[in-house]
GROMACS .gro file of C-alpha atoms in nm:
model
  114
    1MET     CA    1  -0.001   0.000  -0.001
    2THR     CA    2   0.112   0.357  -0.065
    3TYR     CA    3   0.348   0.515   0.187
    4PHE     CA    4   0.392   0.884   0.256
    5ASP     CA    5   0.652   1.114   0.410
    6GLY     CA    6   0.493   1.411   0.575
    7VAL     CA    7   0.683   1.734   0.648
    8LEU     CA    8   0.596   2.056   0.834
    9ALA     CA    9   0.820   2.358   0.835
   10ALA     CA   10   0.814   2.737   0.890
   11VAL     CA   11   0.934   2.939   0.591
   12PRO     CA   12   0.993   3.319   0.598
   13ALA     CA   13   0.715   3.472   0.390
   14THR     CA   14   0.969   3.664   0.182
   15ASN     CA   15   1.130   3.334   0.081
   16LYS     CA   16   0.818   3.189  -0.095
   17GLU     CA   17   0.975   3.198  -0.446
   18ALA     CA   18   1.305   3.054  -0.317
   19TYR     CA   19   1.112   2.780  -0.132
   20ILE     CA   20   0.921   2.686  -0.451
   21ALA     CA   21   1.249   2.668  -0.647
   22HIS     CA   22   1.402   2.450  -0.365
   23ALA     CA   23   1.094   2.227  -0.361
   24GLU     CA   24   1.097   2.181  -0.742
   25GLN     CA   25   1.462   2.067  -0.732
   26ALA     CA   26   1.397   1.832  -0.438
   27ALA     CA   27   1.092   1.689  -0.612
   28ASN     CA   28   1.310   1.601  -0.910
   29VAL     CA   29   1.548   1.415  -0.677
   30PHE     CA   30   1.261   1.231  -0.499
   31ARG     CA   31   1.115   1.121  -0.833
   32LYS     CA   32   1.461   1.007  -0.953
   33TYR     CA   33   1.465   0.760  -0.657
   34GLY     CA   34   1.108   0.633  -0.691
   35ALA     CA   35   0.862   0.882  -0.542
   36THR     CA   36   0.531   0.876  -0.731
   37GLY     CA   37   0.405   1.217  -0.620
   38ILE     CA   38   0.514   1.531  -0.435
   39THR     CA   39   0.273   1.792  -0.298
   40GLU     CA   40   0.386   2.121  -0.152
   41CYS     CA   41   0.135   2.337   0.037
   42TRP     CA   42   0.178   2.696   0.148
   43GLY     CA   43  -0.015   2.777   0.462
   44ASP     CA   44  -0.328   2.979   0.394
   45ASP     CA   45  -0.575   2.906   0.669
   46VAL     CA   46  -0.371   2.759   0.955
   47PRO     CA   47  -0.540   2.855   1.287
   48GLU     CA   48  -0.343   2.892   1.611
   49GLY     CA   49  -0.447   2.638   1.868
   50LYS     CA   50  -0.516   2.705   2.235
   51ILE     CA   51  -0.283   2.426   2.354
   52ASN     CA   52  -0.093   2.325   2.044
   53SER     CA   53  -0.095   2.396   1.671
   54MET     CA   54   0.113   2.364   1.358
   55HIS     CA   55   0.251   2.707   1.448
   56THR     CA   56   0.391   2.600   1.781
   57ALA     CA   57   0.500   2.260   1.641
   58VAL     CA   58   0.742   2.438   1.403
   59GLN     CA   59   0.815   2.731   1.632
   60ARG     CA   60   0.685   2.970   1.367
   61LYS     CA   61   0.811   3.325   1.393
   62HIS     CA   62   0.587   3.625   1.320
   63ASP     CA   63   0.730   3.664   0.965
   64GLU     CA   64   0.701   3.298   0.868
   65VAL     CA   65   0.438   3.076   0.706
   66VAL     CA   66   0.370   2.712   0.790
   67VAL     CA   67   0.428   2.482   0.492
   68MET     CA   68   0.321   2.119   0.461
   69SER     CA   69   0.466   1.869   0.217
   70PHE     CA   70   0.381   1.515   0.121
   71ILE     CA   71   0.605   1.269  -0.070
   72GLU     CA   72   0.417   0.968  -0.203
   73TRP     CA   73   0.589   0.637  -0.246
   74PRO     CA   74   0.471   0.306  -0.389
   75ASP     CA   75   0.540   0.143  -0.049
   76LYS     CA   76   0.761   0.169   0.258
   77VAL     CA   77   1.029  -0.055   0.101
   78ALA     CA   78   1.075   0.180  -0.188
   79ARG     CA   79   1.086   0.479   0.050
   80ASP     CA   80   1.337   0.313   0.279
   81ALA     CA   81   1.563   0.224  -0.011
   82ALA     CA   82   1.541   0.578  -0.155
   83TRP     CA   83   1.625   0.792   0.144
   84PRO     CA   84   1.995   0.702   0.179
   85LYS     CA   85   2.040   0.776  -0.190
   86ILE     CA   86   1.851   1.103  -0.164
   87MET     CA   87   2.063   1.223   0.128
   88GLU     CA   88   2.380   1.152  -0.072
   89ASP     CA   89   2.253   1.309  -0.395
   90PRO     CA   90   2.453   1.627  -0.476
   91ASP     CA   91   2.134   1.809  -0.588
   92MET     CA   92   2.011   1.794  -0.224
   93ALA     CA   93   2.327   1.968  -0.096
   94ARG     CA   94   2.177   2.317  -0.148
   95ASP     CA   95   2.105   2.560   0.131
   96MET     CA   96   1.742   2.552   0.238
   97PRO     CA   97   1.545   2.879   0.233
   98PHE     CA   98   1.417   2.808   0.585
   99ASP     CA   99   1.544   2.682   0.919
  100GLY     CA  100   1.558   2.306   0.871
  101SER     CA  101   1.624   2.246   1.243
  102ARG     CA  102   1.256   2.327   1.313
  103MET     CA  103   1.127   2.095   1.042
  104ILE     CA  104   0.908   1.808   1.154
  105PHE     CA  105   0.880   1.491   0.943
  106GLY     CA  106   0.773   1.136   0.953
  107GLY     CA  107   0.668   0.834   0.752
  108PHE     CA  108   0.305   0.729   0.731
  109GLU     CA  109   0.146   0.404   0.617
  110ALA     CA  110  -0.173   0.462   0.421
  111ILE     CA  111  -0.466   0.299   0.596
  112LEU     CA  112  -0.745   0.425   0.372
  113GLU     CA  113  -0.728   0.535   0.013
  114ALA     CA  114  -1.069   0.643  -0.110
   0.00000   0.00000   0.00000
Protein backbone atom coordinates (compact mmCIF):
# COMPACT_ATOMS: atom_id res chain seq x y z
CA MET A 1 0.00 0.00 0.00
CA THR A 2 1.09 3.58 -0.65
CA TYR A 3 3.49 5.15 1.85
CA PHE A 4 3.91 8.85 2.59
CA ASP A 5 6.49 11.13 4.09
CA GLY A 6 4.89 14.15 5.71
CA VAL A 7 6.81 17.32 6.49
CA LEU A 8 5.94 20.54 8.35
CA ALA A 9 8.21 23.58 8.34
CA ALA A 10 8.13 27.34 8.87
CA VAL A 11 9.35 29.41 5.92
CA PRO A 12 9.95 33.17 5.95
CA ALA A 13 7.13 34.72 3.91
CA THR A 14 9.69 36.64 1.85
CA ASN A 15 11.29 33.33 0.79
CA LYS A 16 8.22 31.90 -0.96
CA GLU A 17 9.74 31.94 -4.45
CA ALA A 18 13.05 30.54 -3.16
CA TYR A 19 11.11 27.82 -1.34
CA ILE A 20 9.23 26.89 -4.51
CA ALA A 21 12.50 26.65 -6.45
CA HIS A 22 14.02 24.51 -3.69
CA ALA A 23 10.94 22.27 -3.60
CA GLU A 24 10.99 21.80 -7.39
CA GLN A 25 14.61 20.68 -7.31
CA ALA A 26 13.97 18.36 -4.37
CA ALA A 27 10.92 16.90 -6.12
CA ASN A 28 13.08 15.98 -9.10
CA VAL A 29 15.47 14.14 -6.78
CA PHE A 30 12.61 12.33 -5.00
CA ARG A 31 11.16 11.22 -8.35
CA LYS A 32 14.61 10.06 -9.51
CA TYR A 33 14.65 7.62 -6.58
CA GLY A 34 11.08 6.35 -6.93
CA ALA A 35 8.63 8.84 -5.42
CA THR A 36 5.34 8.75 -7.29
CA GLY A 37 4.07 12.16 -6.20
CA ILE A 38 5.10 15.30 -4.37
CA THR A 39 2.72 17.90 -3.01
CA GLU A 40 3.88 21.19 -1.51
CA CYS A 41 1.38 23.35 0.39
CA TRP A 42 1.80 26.99 1.48
CA GLY A 43 -0.18 27.76 4.65
CA ASP A 44 -3.28 29.80 3.89
CA ASP A 45 -5.74 29.05 6.70
CA VAL A 46 -3.72 27.59 9.57
CA PRO A 47 -5.38 28.52 12.88
CA GLU A 48 -3.43 28.92 16.09
CA GLY A 49 -4.48 26.36 18.68
CA LYS A 50 -5.16 27.04 22.35
CA ILE A 51 -2.86 24.23 23.54
CA ASN A 52 -0.91 23.27 20.44
CA SER A 53 -0.95 23.97 16.72
CA MET A 54 1.13 23.66 13.60
CA HIS A 55 2.52 27.10 14.46
CA THR A 56 3.89 25.98 17.80
CA ALA A 57 5.03 22.62 16.44
CA VAL A 58 7.46 24.34 14.05
CA GLN A 59 8.14 27.32 16.34
CA ARG A 60 6.85 29.69 13.66
CA LYS A 61 8.10 33.24 13.95
CA HIS A 62 5.87 36.24 13.19
CA ASP A 63 7.28 36.66 9.66
CA GLU A 64 7.00 32.97 8.70
CA VAL A 65 4.37 30.77 7.06
CA VAL A 66 3.70 27.12 7.89
CA VAL A 67 4.27 24.81 4.91
CA MET A 68 3.23 21.19 4.61
CA SER A 69 4.68 18.69 2.18
CA PHE A 70 3.80 15.15 1.19
CA ILE A 71 6.02 12.73 -0.67
CA GLU A 72 4.19 9.70 -2.02
CA TRP A 73 5.94 6.36 -2.45
CA PRO A 74 4.70 3.07 -3.89
CA ASP A 75 5.40 1.44 -0.51
CA LYS A 76 7.64 1.67 2.56
CA VAL A 77 10.28 -0.60 1.02
CA ALA A 78 10.74 1.81 -1.89
CA ARG A 79 10.86 4.79 0.49
CA ASP A 80 13.38 3.16 2.81
CA ALA A 81 15.63 2.24 -0.13
CA ALA A 82 15.43 5.76 -1.57
CA TRP A 83 16.25 7.92 1.45
CA PRO A 84 19.95 7.03 1.80
CA LYS A 85 20.41 7.78 -1.91
CA ILE A 86 18.48 11.05 -1.62
CA MET A 87 20.61 12.20 1.30
CA GLU A 88 23.78 11.53 -0.72
CA ASP A 89 22.52 13.13 -3.93
CA PRO A 90 24.54 16.29 -4.75
CA ASP A 91 21.35 18.08 -5.86
CA MET A 92 20.14 17.94 -2.24
CA ALA A 93 23.25 19.70 -0.94
CA ARG A 94 21.77 23.17 -1.45
CA ASP A 95 21.05 25.60 1.33
CA MET A 96 17.42 25.52 2.38
CA PRO A 97 15.46 28.81 2.32
CA PHE A 98 14.20 28.09 5.86
CA ASP A 99 15.45 26.82 9.20
CA GLY A 100 15.57 23.07 8.72
CA SER A 101 16.24 22.47 12.42
CA ARG A 102 12.56 23.26 13.12
CA MET A 103 11.27 20.97 10.39
CA ILE A 104 9.09 18.09 11.55
CA PHE A 105 8.79 14.94 9.44
CA GLY A 106 7.73 11.34 9.56
CA GLY A 107 6.69 8.33 7.53
CA PHE A 108 3.07 7.27 7.31
CA GLU A 109 1.44 4.05 6.17
CA ALA A 110 -1.74 4.66 4.22
CA ILE A 111 -4.66 2.97 5.96
CA LEU A 112 -7.46 4.24 3.72
CA GLU A 113 -7.27 5.36 0.12
CA ALA A 114 -10.70 6.45 -1.08
